[in-house]
PDB file of C-alpha atoms in Angstrom:
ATOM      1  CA  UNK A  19      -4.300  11.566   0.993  1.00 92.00           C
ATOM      2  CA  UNK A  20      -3.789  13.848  -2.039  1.00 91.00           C
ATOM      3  CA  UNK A  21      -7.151  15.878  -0.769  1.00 93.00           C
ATOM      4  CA  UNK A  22      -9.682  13.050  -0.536  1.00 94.00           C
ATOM      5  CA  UNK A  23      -9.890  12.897   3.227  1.00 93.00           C
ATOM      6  CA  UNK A  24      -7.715  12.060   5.763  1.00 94.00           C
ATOM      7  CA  UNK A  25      -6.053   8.151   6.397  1.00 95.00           C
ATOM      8  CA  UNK A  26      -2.368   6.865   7.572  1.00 96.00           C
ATOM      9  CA  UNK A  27       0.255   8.149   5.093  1.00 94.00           C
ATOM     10  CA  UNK A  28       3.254   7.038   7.217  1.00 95.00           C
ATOM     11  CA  UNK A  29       3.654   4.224   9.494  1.00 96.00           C
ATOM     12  CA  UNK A  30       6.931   4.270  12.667  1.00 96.00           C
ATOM     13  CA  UNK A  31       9.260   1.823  12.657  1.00 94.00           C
ATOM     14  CA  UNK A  32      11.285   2.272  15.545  1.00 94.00           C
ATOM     15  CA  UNK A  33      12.789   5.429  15.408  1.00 95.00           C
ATOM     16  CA  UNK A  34      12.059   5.822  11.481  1.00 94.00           C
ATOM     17  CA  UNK A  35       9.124   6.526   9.739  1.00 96.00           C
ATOM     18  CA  UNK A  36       8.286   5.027   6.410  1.00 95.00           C
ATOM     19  CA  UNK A  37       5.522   6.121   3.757  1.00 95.00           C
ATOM     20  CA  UNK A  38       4.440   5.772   0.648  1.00 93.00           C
ATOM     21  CA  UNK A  39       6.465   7.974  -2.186  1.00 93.00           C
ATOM     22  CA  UNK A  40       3.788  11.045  -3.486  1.00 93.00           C
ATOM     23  CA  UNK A  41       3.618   9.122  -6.971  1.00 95.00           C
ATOM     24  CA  UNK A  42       3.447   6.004  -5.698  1.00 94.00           C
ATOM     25  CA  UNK A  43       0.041   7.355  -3.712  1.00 96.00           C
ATOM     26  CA  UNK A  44      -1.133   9.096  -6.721  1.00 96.00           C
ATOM     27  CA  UNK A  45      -0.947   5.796  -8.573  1.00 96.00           C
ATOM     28  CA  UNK A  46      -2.695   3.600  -6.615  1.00 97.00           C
ATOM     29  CA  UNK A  47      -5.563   6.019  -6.583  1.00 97.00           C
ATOM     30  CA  UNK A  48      -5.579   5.898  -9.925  1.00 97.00           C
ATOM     31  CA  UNK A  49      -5.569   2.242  -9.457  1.00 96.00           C
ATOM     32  CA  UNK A  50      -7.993   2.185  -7.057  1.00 96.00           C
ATOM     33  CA  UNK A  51     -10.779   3.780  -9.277  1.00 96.00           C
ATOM     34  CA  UNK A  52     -10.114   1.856 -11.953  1.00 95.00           C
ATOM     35  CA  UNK A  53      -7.941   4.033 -14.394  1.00 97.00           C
ATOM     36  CA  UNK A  54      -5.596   0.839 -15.365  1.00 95.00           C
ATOM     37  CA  UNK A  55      -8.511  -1.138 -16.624  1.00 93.00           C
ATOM     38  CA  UNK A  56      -7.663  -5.073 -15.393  1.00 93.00           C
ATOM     39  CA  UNK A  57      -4.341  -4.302 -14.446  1.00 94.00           C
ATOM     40  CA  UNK A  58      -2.690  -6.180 -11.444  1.00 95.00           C
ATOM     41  CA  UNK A  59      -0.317  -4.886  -8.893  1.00 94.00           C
ATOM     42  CA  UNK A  60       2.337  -6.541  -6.819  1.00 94.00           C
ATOM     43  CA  UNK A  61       4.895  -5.682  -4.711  1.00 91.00           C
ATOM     44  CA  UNK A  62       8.514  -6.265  -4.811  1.00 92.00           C
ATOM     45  CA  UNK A  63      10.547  -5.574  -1.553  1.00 92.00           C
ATOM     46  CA  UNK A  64      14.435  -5.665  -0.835  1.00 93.00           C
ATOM     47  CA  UNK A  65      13.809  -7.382   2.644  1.00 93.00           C
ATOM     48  CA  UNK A  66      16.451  -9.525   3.794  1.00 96.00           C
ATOM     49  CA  UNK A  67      15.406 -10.780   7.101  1.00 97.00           C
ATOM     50  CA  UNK A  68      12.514 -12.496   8.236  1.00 97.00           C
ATOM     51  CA  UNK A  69      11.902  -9.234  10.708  1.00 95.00           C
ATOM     52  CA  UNK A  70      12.028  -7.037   7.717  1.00 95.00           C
ATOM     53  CA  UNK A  71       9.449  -8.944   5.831  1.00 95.00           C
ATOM     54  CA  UNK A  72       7.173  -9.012   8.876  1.00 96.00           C
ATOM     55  CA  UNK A  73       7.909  -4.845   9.046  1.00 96.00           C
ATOM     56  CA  UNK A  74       6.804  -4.474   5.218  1.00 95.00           C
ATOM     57  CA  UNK A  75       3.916  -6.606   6.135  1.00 96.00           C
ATOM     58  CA  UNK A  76       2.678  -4.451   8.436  1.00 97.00           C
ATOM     59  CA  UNK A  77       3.281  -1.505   6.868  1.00 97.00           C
ATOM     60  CA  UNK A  78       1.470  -2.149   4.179  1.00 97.00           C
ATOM     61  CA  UNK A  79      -1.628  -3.352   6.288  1.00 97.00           C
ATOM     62  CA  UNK A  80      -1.403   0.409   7.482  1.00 97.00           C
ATOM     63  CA  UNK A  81      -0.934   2.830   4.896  1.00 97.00           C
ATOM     64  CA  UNK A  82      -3.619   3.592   3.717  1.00 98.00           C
ATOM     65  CA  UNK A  83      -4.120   4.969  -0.312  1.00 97.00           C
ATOM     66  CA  UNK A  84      -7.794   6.084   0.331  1.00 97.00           C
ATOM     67  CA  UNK A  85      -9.568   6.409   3.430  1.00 97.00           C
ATOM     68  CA  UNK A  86     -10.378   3.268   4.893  1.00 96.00           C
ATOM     69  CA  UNK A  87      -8.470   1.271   2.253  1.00 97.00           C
ATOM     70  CA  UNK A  88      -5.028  -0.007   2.763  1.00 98.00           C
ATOM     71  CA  UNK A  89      -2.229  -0.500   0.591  1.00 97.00           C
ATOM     72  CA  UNK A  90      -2.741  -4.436   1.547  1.00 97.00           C
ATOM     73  CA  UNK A  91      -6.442  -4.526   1.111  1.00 97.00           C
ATOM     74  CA  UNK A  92      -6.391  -3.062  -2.578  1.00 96.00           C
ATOM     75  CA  UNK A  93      -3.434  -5.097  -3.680  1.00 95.00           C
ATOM     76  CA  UNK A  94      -3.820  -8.413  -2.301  1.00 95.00           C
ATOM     77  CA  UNK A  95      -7.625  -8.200  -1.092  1.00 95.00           C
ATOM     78  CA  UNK A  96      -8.536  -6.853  -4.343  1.00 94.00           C
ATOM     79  CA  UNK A  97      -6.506  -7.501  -7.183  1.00 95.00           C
ATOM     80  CA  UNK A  98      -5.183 -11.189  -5.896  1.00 94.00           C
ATOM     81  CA  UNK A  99      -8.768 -12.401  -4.541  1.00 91.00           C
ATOM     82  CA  UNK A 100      -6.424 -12.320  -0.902  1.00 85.00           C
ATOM     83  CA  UNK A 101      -4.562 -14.531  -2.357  1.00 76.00           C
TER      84      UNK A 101
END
């Protein structure tokens, strides 16, 4: 995790693995301890099937951008109040 400690950076999906892109980690970091000021996040996916969506779901629920904080947890825990 860009050298602070050690978390899930990539997450199989069958026979294919999927991560996070090395800016795209870098950023949320940056997010995460509060670089952006009040900025929000979302997320914007190219699923097109309800099995995709429930893939990206999960995914997201994994990957983790620091230690013990997922991807999920910081954008829709944190910035959305889970909503």
């Amino acid at each position: 995790l860009n050298g602070r400690g050690e978390g899930v950076i990539g997450v199989m999906s069958g026979g294919h693995q999927i991560s996070m892109n090395k800016g795209s980690l870098k950023a949320l970091q940056d997010h995460v301890d509060g670089k952006f000021g009040s900025m929000k996040v979302a997320f914007a996916s190219s699923a097109d099937t309800p099995f995709a969506e429930k893939v990206g779901r999960a995914t997201l629920k994994m990957l983790e951008v620091v230690p013990g904080t997922t991807v999920w947890d910081l954008v829709v825990g944190r910035d959305w109040d889970g909503v």
